[in-house]
PDB file of C-alpha atoms in Angstrom:
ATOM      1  CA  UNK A  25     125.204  77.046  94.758  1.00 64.00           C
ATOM      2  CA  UNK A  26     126.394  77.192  98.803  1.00 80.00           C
ATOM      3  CA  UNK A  27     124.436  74.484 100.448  1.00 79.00           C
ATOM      4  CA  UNK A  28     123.694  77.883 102.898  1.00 87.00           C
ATOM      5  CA  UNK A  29     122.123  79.835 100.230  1.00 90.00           C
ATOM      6  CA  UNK A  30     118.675  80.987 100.419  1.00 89.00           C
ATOM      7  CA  UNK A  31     117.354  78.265  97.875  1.00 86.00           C
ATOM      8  CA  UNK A  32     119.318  75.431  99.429  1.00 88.00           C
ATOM      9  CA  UNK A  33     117.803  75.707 102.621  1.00 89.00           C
ATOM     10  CA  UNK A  34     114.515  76.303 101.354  1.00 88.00           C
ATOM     11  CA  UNK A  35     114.717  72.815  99.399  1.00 85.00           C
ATOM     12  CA  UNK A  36     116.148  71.204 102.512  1.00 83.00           C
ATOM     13  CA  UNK A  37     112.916  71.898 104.397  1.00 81.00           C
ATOM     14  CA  UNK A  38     110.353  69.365 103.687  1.00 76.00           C
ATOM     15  CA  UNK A  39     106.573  70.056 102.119  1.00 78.00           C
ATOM     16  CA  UNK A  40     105.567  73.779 102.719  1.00 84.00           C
ATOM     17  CA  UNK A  41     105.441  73.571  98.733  1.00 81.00           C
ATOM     18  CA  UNK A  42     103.887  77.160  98.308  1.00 81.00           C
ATOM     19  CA  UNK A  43     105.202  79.063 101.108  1.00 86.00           C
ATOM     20  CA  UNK A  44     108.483  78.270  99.887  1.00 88.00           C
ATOM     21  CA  UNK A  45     107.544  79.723  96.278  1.00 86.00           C
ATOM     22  CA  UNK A  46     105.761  82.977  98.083  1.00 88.00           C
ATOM     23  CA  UNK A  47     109.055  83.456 100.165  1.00 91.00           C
ATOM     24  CA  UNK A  48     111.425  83.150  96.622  1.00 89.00           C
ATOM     25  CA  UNK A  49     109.080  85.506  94.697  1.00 88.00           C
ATOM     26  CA  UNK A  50     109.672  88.039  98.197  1.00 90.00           C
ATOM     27  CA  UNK A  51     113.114  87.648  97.328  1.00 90.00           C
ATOM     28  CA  UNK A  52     113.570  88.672  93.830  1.00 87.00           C
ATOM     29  CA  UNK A  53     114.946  91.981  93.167  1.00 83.00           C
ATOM     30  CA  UNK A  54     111.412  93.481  92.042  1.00 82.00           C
ATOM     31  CA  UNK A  55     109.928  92.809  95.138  1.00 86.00           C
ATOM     32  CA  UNK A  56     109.204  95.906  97.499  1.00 87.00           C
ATOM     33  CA  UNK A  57     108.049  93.577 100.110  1.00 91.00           C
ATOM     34  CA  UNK A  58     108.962  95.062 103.866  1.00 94.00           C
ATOM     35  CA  UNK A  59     106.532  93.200 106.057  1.00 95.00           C
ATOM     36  CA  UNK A  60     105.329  89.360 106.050  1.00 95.00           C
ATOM     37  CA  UNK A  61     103.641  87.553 108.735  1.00 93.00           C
ATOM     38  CA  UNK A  62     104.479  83.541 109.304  1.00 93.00           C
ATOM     39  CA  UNK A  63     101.584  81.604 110.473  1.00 88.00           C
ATOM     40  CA  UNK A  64     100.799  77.811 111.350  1.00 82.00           C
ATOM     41  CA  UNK A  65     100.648  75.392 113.839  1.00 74.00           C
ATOM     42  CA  UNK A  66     103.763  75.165 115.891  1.00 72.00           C
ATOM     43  CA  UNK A  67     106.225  73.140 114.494  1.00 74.00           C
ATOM     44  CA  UNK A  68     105.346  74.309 110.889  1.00 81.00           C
ATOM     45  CA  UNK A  69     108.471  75.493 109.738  1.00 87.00           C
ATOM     46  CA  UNK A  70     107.575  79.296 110.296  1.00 91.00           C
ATOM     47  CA  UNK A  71     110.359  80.628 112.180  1.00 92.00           C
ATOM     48  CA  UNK A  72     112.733  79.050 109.780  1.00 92.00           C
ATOM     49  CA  UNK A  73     111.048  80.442 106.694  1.00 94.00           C
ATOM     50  CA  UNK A  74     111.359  83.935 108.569  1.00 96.00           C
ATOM     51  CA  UNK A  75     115.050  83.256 109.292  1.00 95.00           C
ATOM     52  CA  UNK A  76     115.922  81.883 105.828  1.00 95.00           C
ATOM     53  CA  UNK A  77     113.272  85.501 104.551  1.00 96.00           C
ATOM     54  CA  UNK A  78     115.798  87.582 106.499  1.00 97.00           C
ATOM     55  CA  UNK A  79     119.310  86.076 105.013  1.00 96.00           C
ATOM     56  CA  UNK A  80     117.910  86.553 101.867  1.00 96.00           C
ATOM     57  CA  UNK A  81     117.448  90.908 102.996  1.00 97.00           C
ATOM     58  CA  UNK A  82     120.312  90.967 104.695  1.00 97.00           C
ATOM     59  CA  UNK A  83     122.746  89.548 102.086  1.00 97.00           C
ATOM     60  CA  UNK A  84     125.384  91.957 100.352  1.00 96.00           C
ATOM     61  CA  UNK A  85     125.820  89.988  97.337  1.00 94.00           C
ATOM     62  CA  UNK A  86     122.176  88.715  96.854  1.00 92.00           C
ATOM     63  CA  UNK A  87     121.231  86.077  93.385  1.00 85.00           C
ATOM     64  CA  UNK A  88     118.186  86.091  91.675  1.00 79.00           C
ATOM     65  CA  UNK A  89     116.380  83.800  94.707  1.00 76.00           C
ATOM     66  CA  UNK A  90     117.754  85.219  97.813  1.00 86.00           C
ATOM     67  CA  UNK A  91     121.125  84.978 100.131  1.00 92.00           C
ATOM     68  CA  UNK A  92     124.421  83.761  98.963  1.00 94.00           C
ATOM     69  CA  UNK A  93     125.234  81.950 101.760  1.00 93.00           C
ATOM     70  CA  UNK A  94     128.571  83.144 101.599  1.00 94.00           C
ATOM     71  CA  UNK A  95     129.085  86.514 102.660  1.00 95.00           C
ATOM     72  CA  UNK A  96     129.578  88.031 105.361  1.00 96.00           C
ATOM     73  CA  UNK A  97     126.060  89.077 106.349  1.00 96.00           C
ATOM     74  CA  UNK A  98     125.004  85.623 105.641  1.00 95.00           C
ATOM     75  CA  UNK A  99     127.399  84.076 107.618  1.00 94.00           C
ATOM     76  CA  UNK A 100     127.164  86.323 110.574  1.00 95.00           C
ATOM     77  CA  UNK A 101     123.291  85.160 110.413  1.00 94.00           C
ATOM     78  CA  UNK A 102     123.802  81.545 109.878  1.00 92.00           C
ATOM     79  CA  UNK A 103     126.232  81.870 113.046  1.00 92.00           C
ATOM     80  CA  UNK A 104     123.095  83.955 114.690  1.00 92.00           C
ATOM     81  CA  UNK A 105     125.967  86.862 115.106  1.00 94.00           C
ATOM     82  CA  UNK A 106     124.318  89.115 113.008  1.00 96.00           C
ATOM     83  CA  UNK A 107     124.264  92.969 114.422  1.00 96.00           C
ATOM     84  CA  UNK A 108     121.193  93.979 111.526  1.00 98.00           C
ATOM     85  CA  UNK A 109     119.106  91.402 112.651  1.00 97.00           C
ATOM     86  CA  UNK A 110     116.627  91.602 115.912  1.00 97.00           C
ATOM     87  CA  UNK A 111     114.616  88.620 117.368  1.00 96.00           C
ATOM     88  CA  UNK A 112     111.771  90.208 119.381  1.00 95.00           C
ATOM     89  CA  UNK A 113     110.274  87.506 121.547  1.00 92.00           C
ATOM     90  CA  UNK A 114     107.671  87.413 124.396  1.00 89.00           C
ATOM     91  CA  UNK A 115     109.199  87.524 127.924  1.00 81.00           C
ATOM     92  CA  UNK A 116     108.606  87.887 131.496  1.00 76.00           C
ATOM     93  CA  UNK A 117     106.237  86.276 133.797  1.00 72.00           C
ATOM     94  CA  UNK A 118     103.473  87.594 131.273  1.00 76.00           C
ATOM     95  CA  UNK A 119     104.734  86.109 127.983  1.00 83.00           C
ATOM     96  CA  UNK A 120     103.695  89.221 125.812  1.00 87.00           C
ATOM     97  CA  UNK A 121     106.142  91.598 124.095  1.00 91.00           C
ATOM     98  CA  UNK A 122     105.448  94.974 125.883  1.00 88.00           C
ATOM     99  CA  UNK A 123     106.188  98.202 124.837  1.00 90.00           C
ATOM    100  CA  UNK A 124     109.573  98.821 125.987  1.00 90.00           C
ATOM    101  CA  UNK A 125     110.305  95.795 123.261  1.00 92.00           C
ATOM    102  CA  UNK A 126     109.306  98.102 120.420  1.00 93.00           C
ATOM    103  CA  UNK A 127     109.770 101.704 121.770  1.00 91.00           C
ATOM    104  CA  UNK A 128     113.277 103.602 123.384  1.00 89.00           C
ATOM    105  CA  UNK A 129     112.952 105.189 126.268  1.00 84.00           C
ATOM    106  CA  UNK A 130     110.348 102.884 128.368  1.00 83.00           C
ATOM    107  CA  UNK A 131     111.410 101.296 131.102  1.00 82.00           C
ATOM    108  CA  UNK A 132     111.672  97.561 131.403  1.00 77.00           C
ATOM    109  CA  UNK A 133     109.470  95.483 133.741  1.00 68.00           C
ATOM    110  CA  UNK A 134     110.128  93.872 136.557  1.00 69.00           C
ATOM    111  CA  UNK A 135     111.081  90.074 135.721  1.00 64.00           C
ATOM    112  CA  UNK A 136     111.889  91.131 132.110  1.00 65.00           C
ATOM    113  CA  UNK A 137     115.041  90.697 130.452  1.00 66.00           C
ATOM    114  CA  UNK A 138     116.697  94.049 129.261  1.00 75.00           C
ATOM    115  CA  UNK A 139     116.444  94.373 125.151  1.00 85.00           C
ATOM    116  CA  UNK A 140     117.237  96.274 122.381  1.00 93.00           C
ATOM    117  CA  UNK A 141     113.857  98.105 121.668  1.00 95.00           C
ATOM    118  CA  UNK A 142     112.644  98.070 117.785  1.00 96.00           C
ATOM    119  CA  UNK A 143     112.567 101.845 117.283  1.00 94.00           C
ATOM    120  CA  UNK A 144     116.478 102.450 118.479  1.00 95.00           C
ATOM    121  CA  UNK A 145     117.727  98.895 116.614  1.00 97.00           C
ATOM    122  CA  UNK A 146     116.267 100.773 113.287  1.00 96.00           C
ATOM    123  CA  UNK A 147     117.386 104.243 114.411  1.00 95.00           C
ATOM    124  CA  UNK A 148     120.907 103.697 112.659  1.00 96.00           C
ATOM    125  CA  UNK A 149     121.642 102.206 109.083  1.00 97.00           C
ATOM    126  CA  UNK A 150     122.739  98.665 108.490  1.00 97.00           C
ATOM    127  CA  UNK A 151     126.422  97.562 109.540  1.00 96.00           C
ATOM    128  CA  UNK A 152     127.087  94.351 107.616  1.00 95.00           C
ATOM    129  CA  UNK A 153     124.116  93.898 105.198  1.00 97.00           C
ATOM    130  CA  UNK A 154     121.975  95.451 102.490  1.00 96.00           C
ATOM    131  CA  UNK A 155     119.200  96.214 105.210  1.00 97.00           C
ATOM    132  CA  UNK A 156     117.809  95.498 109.116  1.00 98.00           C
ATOM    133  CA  UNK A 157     115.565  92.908 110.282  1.00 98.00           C
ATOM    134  CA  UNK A 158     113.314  92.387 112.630  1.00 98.00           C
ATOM    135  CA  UNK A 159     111.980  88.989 113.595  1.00 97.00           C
ATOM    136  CA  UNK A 160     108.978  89.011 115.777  1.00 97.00           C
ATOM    137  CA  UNK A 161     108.025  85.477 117.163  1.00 95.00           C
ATOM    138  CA  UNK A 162     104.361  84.753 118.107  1.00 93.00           C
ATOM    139  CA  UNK A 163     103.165  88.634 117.114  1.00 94.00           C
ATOM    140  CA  UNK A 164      99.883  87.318 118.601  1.00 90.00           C
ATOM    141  CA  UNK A 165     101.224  87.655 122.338  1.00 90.00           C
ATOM    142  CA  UNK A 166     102.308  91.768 121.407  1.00 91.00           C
ATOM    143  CA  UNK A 167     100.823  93.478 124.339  1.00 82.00           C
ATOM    144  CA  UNK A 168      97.637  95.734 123.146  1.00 79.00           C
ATOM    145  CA  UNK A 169      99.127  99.069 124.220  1.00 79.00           C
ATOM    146  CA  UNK A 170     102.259  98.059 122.320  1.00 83.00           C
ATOM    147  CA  UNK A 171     100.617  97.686 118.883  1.00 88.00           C
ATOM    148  CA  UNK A 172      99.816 101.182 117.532  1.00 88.00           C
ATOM    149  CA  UNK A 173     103.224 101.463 118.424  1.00 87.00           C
ATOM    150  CA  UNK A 174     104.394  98.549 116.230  1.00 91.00           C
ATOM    151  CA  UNK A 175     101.892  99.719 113.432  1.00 91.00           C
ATOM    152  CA  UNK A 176     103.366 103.091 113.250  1.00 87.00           C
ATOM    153  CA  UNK A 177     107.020 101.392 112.781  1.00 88.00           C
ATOM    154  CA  UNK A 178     105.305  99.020 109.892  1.00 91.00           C
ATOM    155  CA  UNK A 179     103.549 102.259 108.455  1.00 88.00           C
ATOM    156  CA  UNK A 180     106.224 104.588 108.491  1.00 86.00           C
ATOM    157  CA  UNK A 181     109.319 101.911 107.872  1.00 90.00           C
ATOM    158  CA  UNK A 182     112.895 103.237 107.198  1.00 93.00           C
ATOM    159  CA  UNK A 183     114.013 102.104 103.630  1.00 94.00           C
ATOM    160  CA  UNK A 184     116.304  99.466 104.870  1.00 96.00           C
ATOM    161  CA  UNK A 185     114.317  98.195 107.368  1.00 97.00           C
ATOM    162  CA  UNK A 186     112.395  95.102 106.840  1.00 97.00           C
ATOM    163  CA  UNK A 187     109.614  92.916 109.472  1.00 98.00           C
ATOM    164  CA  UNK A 188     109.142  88.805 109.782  1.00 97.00           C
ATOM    165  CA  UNK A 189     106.649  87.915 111.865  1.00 97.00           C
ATOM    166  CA  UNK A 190     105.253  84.594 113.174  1.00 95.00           C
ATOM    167  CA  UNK A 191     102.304  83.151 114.652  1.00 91.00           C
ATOM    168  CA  UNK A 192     100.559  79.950 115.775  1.00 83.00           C
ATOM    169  CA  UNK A 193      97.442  81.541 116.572  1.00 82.00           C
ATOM    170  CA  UNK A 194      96.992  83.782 113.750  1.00 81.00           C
ATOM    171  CA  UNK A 195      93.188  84.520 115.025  1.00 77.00           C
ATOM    172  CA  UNK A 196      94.994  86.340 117.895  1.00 83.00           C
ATOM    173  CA  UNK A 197      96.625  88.744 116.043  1.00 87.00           C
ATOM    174  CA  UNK A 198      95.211  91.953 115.844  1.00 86.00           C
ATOM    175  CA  UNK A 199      94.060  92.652 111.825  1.00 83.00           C
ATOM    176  CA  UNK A 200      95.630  96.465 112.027  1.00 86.00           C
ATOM    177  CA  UNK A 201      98.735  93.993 112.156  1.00 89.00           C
ATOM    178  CA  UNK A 202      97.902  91.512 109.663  1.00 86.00           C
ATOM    179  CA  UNK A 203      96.669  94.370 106.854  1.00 84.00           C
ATOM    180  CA  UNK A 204     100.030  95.753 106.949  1.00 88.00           C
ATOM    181  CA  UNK A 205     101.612  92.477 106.164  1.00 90.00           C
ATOM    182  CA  UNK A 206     101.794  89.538 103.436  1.00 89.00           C
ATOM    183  CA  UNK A 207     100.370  86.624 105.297  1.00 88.00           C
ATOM    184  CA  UNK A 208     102.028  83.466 104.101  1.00 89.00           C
ATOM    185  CA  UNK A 209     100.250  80.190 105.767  1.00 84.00           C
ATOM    186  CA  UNK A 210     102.873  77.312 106.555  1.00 83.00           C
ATOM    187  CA  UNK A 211     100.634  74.776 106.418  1.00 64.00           C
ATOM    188  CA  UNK A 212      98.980  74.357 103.157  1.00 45.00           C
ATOM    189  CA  UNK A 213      98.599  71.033 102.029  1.00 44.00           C
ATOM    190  CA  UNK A 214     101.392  70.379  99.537  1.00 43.00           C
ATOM    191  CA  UNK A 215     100.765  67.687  96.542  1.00 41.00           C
ATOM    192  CA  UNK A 216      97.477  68.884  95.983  1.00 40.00           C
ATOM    193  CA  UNK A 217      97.481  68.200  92.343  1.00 39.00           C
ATOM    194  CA  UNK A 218      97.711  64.433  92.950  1.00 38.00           C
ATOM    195  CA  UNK A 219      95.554  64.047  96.129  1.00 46.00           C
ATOM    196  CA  UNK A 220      92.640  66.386  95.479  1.00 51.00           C
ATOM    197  CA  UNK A 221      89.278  64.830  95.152  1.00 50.00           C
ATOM    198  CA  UNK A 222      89.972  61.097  95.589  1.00 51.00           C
ATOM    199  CA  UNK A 223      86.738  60.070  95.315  1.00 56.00           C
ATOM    200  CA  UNK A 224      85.892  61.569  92.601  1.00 60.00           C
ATOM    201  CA  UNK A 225      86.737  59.473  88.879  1.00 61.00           C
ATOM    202  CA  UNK A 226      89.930  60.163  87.145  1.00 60.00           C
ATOM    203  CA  UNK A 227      88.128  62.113  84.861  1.00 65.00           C
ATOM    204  CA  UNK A 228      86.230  64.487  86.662  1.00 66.00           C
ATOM    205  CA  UNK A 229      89.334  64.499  88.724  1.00 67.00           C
ATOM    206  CA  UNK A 230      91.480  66.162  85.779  1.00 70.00           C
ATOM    207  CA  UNK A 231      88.429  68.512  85.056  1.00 76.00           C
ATOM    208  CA  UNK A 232      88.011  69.581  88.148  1.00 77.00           C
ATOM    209  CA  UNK A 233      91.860  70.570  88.282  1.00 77.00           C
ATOM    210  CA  UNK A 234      91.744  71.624  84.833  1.00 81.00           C
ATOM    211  CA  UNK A 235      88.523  74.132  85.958  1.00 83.00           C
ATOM    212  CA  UNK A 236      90.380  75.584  88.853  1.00 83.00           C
ATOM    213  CA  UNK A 237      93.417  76.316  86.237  1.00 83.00           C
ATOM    214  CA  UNK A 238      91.672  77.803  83.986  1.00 85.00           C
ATOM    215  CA  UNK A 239      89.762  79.742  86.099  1.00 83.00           C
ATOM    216  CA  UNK A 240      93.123  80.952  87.767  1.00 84.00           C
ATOM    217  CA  UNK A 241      94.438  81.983  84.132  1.00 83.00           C
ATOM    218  CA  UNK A 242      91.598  84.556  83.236  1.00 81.00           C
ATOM    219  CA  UNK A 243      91.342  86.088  86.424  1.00 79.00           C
ATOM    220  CA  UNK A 244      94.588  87.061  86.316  1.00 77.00           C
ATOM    221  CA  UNK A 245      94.404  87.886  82.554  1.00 73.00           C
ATOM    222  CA  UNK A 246      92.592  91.446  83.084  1.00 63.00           C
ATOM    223  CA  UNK A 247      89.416  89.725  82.776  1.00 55.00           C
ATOM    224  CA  UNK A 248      88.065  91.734  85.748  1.00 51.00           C
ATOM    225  CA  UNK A 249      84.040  91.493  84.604  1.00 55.00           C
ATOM    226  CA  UNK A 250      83.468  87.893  85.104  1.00 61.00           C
ATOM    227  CA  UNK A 251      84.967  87.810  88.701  1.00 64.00           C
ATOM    228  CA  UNK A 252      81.373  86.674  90.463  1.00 68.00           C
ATOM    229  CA  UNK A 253      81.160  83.900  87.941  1.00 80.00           C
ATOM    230  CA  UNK A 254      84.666  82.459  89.056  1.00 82.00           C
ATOM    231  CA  UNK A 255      83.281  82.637  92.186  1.00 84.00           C
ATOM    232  CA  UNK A 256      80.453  80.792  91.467  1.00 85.00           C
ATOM    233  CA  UNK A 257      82.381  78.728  89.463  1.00 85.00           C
ATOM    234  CA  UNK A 258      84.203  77.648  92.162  1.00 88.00           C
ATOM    235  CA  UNK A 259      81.578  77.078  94.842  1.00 88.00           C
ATOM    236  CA  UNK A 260      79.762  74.630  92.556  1.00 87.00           C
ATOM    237  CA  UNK A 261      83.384  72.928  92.397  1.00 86.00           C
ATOM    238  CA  UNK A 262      83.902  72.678  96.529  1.00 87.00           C
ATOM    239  CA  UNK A 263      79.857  71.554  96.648  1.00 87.00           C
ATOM    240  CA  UNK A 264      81.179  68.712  94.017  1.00 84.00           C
ATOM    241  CA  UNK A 265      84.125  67.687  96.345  1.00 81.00           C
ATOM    242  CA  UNK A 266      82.196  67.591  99.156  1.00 82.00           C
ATOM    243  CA  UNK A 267      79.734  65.228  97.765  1.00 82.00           C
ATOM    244  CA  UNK A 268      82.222  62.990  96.272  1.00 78.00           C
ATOM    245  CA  UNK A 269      84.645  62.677  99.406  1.00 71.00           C
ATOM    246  CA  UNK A 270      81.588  62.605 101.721  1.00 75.00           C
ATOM    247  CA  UNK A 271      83.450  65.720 103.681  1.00 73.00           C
ATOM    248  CA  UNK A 272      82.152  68.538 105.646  1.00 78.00           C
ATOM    249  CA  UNK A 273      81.291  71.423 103.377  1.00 83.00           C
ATOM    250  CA  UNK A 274      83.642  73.973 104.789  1.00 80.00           C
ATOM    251  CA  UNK A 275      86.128  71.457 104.370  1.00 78.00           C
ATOM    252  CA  UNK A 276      86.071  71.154 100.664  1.00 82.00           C
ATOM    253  CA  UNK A 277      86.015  74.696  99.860  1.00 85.00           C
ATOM    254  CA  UNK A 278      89.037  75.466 102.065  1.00 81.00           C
ATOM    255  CA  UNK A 279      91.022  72.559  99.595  1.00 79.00           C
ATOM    256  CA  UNK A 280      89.969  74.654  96.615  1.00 85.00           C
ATOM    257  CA  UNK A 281      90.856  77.606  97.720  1.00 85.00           C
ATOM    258  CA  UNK A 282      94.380  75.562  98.595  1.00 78.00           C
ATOM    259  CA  UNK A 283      94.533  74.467  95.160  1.00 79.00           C
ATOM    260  CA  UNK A 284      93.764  78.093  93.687  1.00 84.00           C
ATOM    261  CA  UNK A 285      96.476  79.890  96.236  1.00 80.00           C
ATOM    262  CA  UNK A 286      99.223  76.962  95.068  1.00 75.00           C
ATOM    263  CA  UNK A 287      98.281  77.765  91.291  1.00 80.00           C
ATOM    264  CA  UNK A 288      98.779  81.403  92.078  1.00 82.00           C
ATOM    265  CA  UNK A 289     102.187  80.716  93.598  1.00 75.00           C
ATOM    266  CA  UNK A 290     103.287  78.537  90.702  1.00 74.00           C
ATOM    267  CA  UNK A 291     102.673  81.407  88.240  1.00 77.00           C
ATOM    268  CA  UNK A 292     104.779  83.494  90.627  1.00 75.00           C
ATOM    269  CA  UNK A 293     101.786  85.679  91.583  1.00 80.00           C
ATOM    270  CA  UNK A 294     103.079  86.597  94.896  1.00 73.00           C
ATOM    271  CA  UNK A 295     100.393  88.926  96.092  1.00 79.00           C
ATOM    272  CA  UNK A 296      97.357  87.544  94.579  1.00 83.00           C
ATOM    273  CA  UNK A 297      98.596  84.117  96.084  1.00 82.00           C
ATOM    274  CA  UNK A 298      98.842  85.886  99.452  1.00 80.00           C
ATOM    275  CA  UNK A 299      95.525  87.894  99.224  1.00 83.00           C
ATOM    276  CA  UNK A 300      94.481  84.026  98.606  1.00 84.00           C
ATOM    277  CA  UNK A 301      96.277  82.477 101.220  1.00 79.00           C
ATOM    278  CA  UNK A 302      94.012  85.378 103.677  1.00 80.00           C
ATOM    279  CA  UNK A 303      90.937  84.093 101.913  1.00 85.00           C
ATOM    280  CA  UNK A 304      91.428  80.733 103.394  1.00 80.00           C
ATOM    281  CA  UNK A 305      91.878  81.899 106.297  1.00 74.00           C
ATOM    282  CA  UNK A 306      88.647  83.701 107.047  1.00 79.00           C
ATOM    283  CA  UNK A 307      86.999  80.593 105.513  1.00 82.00           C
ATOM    284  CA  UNK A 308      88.593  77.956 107.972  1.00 73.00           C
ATOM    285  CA  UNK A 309      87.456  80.386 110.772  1.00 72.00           C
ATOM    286  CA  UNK A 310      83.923  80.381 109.754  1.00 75.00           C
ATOM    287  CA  UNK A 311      84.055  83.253 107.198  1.00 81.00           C
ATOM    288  CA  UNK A 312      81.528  83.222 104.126  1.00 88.00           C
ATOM    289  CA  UNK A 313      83.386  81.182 101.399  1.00 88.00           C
ATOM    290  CA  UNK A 314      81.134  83.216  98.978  1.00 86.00           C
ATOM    291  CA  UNK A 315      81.328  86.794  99.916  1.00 88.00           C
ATOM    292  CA  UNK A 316      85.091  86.118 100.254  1.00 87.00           C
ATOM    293  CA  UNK A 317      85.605  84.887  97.175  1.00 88.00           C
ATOM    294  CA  UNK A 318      83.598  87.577  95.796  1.00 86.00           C
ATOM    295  CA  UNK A 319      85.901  90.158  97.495  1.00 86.00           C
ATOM    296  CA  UNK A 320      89.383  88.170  96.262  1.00 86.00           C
ATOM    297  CA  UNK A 321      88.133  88.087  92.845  1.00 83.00           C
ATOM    298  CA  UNK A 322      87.051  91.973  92.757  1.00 80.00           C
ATOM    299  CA  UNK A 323      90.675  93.021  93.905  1.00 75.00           C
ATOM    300  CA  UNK A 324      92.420  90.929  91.533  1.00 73.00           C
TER     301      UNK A 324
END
């Protein structure tokens, strides 16, 4: 295996345990995949994931897990010389990406760098790789008259062409965006199998874990009736952590839902994990852990 292949560099990057399963699953052959969305604190590792997402598209002789590493496409990336790949990033005195970013035709602003706008880079087929790429860093500063024009691009996508966006303020970025995505969160906690509920006795420890896993086989078993009492299930669970590690409630139930996204990625469940992943999300910014465990469960 080429220490520049898809999988090497994805083991070279340390923790980010199951964002780095989500982005091999987006990588197999039988994944139809065209738009993901990076988020995490800066310095997460995001914009690397979404580089090493778009070798793995772009490569002409592609494994089982993503790029070679040793073709041409991939080595044209790796070199950043890569004519079927586009990095759209915020610019001018503004820092947003305007619409003259994403659409041909408008004229630049004043201050702004000239660019190659989204809709002509994915007007003509690939040159050196399987497909195109766009990479949009921080898709939260896209300019609000510019997104219905970046929505209609994700809608309405040309077969080759493919999105990776990033974010470190993924509560900026408009949902239209986000629902036409796969949200992959570059921050999860990795280990958790280990380090979850410390306080609690080895025992209850390894039935709390045990609970979780078996909760995680039936619901993706078909077992569709009993989906409000895994939810149930699983709020009794966070109220137990809580008490035992003495931590805030919203806290506790934002590790389980860790622990049930990482179990989905281990099973290679890429879009449950990700419908997951956008569970914990709303919960860490306030949403109702029940009702949105409810609504997870219902569209497994």
């Amino acid at each position: 295996m080429s220490s520049n292949s898809s999988t090497a560099r994805l083991n070279s990057l340390q923790g980010l345990q199951t964002a780095k399963r989500i982005v091999l699953s987006l990588l197999e052959p039988s994944s139809d995949t065209h738009a993901v969305l990076f988020y995490g604190a800066s310095g997460s590792g995001k914009t690397t994931l979404a580089e090493i997402l778009a070798q793995g598209w772009l490569c002409t002789q592609p494994t089982q897990s993503g790029g070679c590493g040793e073709c041409q496409s991939c080595q044209a990336t790796l070199d950043g010389q890569n004519s079927d790949l586009l990095w759209v990033r915020p610019g001018g005195a503004s820092n947003t990406i305007s619409m003259y970013m994403i659409v041909d035709g408008k004229p630049v602003e004043p201050g702004k760098p000239e660019v190659i706008p989204i809709e002509r880079f994915l007007r003509t087929m690939p040159i050196l790789s399987r497909n195109k790429v766009v990479i949009v860093e921080d898709a939260d500063r896209i300019y609000h008259d510019s997104v219905g024009s970046l929505l209609k691009t994700l809608e309405e996508p040309q077969p080759y062409a493919r999105f990776a966006l990033t974010s470190s303020f993924i509560g900026n970025v408009r949902p239209t965006v986000i629902s036409r995505c796969i949200s992959i969160k570059c921050s999860l906690p990795d280990g958790l199998i280990c380090s979850i509920g410390d306080g609690l006795t080895n025992d209850r420890r390894s039935e709390l874990l045990n609970e979780i896993e078996s909760i995680v086989d039936k619901s993706i078993s078909g077992q569709i009736g009993p989906a409000l009492r895994y939810s149930d299930q699983l709020k009794a669970l966070a109220d137990l952590l809580a008490e035992a590690e003495t931590m805030p409630k919203r806290n506790a139930q934002a590790q389980i839902i860790e622990y049930l996204a990482d179990s989905l990625a281990r099973r290679g469940e890429e879009k449950r994990c990700a419908k997951a992943i956008e569970t914990h999300r709303r919960v860490v910014m306030n949403g109702s852990f029940g009702l949105n465990l409810d609504a997870l469960f219902a569209g497994f």
